C-alpha positions as a printed Julia matrix, in Angstrom:
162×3 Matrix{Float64}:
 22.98   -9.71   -87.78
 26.14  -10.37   -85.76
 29.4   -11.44   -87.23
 32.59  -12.36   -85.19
 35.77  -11.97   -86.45
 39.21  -10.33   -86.35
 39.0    -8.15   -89.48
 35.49   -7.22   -91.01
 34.56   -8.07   -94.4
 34.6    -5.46   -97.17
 31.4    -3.36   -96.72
 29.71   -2.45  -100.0
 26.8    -1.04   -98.99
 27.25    3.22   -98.98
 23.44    3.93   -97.61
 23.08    5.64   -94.38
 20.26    3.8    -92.93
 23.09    0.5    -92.69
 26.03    2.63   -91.42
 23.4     3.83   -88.6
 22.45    0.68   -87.49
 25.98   -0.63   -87.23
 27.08   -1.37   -83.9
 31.23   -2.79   -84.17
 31.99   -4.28   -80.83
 35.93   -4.17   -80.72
 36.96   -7.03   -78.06
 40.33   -5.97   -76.63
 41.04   -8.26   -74.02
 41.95  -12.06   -73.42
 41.58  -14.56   -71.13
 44.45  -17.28   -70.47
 42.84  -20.73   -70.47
 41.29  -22.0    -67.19
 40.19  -25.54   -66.77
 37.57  -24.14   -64.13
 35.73  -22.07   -66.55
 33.47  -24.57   -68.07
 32.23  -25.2    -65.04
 32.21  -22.12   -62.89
 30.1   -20.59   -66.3
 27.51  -23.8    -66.16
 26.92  -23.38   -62.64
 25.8   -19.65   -63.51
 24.05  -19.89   -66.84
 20.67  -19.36   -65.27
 22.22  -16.1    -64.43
 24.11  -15.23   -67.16
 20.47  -16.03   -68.94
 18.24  -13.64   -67.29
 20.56  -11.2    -67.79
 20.85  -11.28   -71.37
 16.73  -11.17   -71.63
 16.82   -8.67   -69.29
 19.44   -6.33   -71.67
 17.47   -7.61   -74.41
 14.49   -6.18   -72.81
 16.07   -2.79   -71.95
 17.43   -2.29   -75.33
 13.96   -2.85   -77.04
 12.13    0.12   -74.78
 15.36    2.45   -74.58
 17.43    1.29   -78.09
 21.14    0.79   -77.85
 22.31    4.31   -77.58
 25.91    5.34   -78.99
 29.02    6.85   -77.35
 32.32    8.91   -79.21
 33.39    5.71   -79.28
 31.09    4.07   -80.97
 30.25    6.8    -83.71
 34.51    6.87   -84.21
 34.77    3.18   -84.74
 31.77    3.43   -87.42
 33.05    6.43   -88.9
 36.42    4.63   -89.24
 34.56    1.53   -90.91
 32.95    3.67   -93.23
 35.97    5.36   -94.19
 38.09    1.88   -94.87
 35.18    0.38   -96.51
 34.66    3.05   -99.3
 36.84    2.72  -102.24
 36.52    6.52  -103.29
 37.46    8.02   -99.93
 40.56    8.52  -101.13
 39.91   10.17  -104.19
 37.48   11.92  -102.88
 40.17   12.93  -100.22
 42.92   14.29  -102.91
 40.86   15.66  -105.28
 37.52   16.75  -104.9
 36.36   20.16  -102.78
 33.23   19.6   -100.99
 32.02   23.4   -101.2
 29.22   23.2    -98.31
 30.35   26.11   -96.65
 31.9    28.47   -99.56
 29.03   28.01  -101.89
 27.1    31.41  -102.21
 23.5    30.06  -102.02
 22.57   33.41  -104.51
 24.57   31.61  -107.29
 23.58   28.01  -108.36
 25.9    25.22  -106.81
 29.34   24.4   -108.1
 28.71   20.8   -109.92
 30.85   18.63  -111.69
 29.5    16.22  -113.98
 29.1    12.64  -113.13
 31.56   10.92  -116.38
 34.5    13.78  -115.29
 34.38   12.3   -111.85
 34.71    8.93  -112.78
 36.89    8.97  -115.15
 38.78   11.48  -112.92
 38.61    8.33  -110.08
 39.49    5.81  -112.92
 43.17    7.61  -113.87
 43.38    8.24  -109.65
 42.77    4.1   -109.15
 45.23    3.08  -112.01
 47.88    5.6   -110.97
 47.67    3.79  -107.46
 47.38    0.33  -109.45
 44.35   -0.15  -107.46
 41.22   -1.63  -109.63
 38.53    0.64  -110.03
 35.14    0.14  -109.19
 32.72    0.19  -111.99
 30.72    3.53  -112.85
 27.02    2.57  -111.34
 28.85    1.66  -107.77
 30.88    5.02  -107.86
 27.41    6.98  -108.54
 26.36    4.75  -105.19
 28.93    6.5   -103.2
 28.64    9.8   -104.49
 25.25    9.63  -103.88
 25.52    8.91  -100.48
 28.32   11.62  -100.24
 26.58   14.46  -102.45
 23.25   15.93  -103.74
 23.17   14.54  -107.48
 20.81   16.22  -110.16
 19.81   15.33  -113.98
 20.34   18.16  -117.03
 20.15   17.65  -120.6
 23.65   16.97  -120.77
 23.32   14.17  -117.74
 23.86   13.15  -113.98
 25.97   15.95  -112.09
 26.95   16.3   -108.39
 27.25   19.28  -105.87
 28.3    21.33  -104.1
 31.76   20.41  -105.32
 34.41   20.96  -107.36
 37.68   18.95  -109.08
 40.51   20.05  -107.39
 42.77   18.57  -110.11
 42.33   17.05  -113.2
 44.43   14.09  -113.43
């Protein structure tokens, strides 16, 4: 797929398997007009031709590679395109590296999140997304596991309870 335009569309989908194959190309320079260029570009589009097919070929064997570049301008996307970034920013502890794996995981349950990220989106008089696309997110964010009582996720914890 390949979309041109100045400002990307909103991105709802939170799986890893798109946000890998994502490849933003950010154009950052212009050209003044030049009555010439119609014609100089003509007179090498046989060129200009075999080199794409050549690329193309290249990219099949080798695939397209990444630089920091790259994997900062998807990381960036990702970030601007997730509506619970920010909540998840302010107010929940992803406890990866303090979790003692002897104990079991710290968890909070899926309904205090949300309703957690409901009061966060109203206080910002943002509209909240509804509960199955948050559990999207957090799934893609966090392990997520099933009790008796319901859906949980870890290893984190509410910082604050708004």
């Amino acid at each position: 797929c390949f979309a041109m335009n100045t400002e990307p569309d909103r991105i709802e989908d939170p799986s890893d398997g798109f946000w890998k194959r994502l490849r933003p190309l950010e154009l950052t320079r212009s050209f003044p007009d030049d009555p010439k260029f119609e014609p100089r570009i003509l007179a090498e589009a046989h060129g200009i031709l075999t080199w794409l097919i050549q690329g193309f070929q290249l990219q099949r064997i080798q695939g397209l590679g990444t630089t920091s570049n790259l994997t900062e301008a998807v990381e960036n996307l990702r970030y601007q395109n997730n509506p619970i970034a920010e909540f998840l920013d302010v107010h929940v502890e992803r406890e990866t590296d303090n979790w003692d794996r002897s104990y079991p995981p710290p968890l909070e349950r899926a309904e205090t999140l949300y309703k957690a990220y409901v009061a966060f989106a109203n206080q910002r008089e943002m509209r909240p997304i509804s509960m199955t696309a948050f559990g999207r997110y957090m799934k893609a964010a966090f392990e997520r596991g099933r009790d008796p009582k319901g859906l949980y996720y870890y290893p984190l914890t509410l910082r604050t309870l708004i």
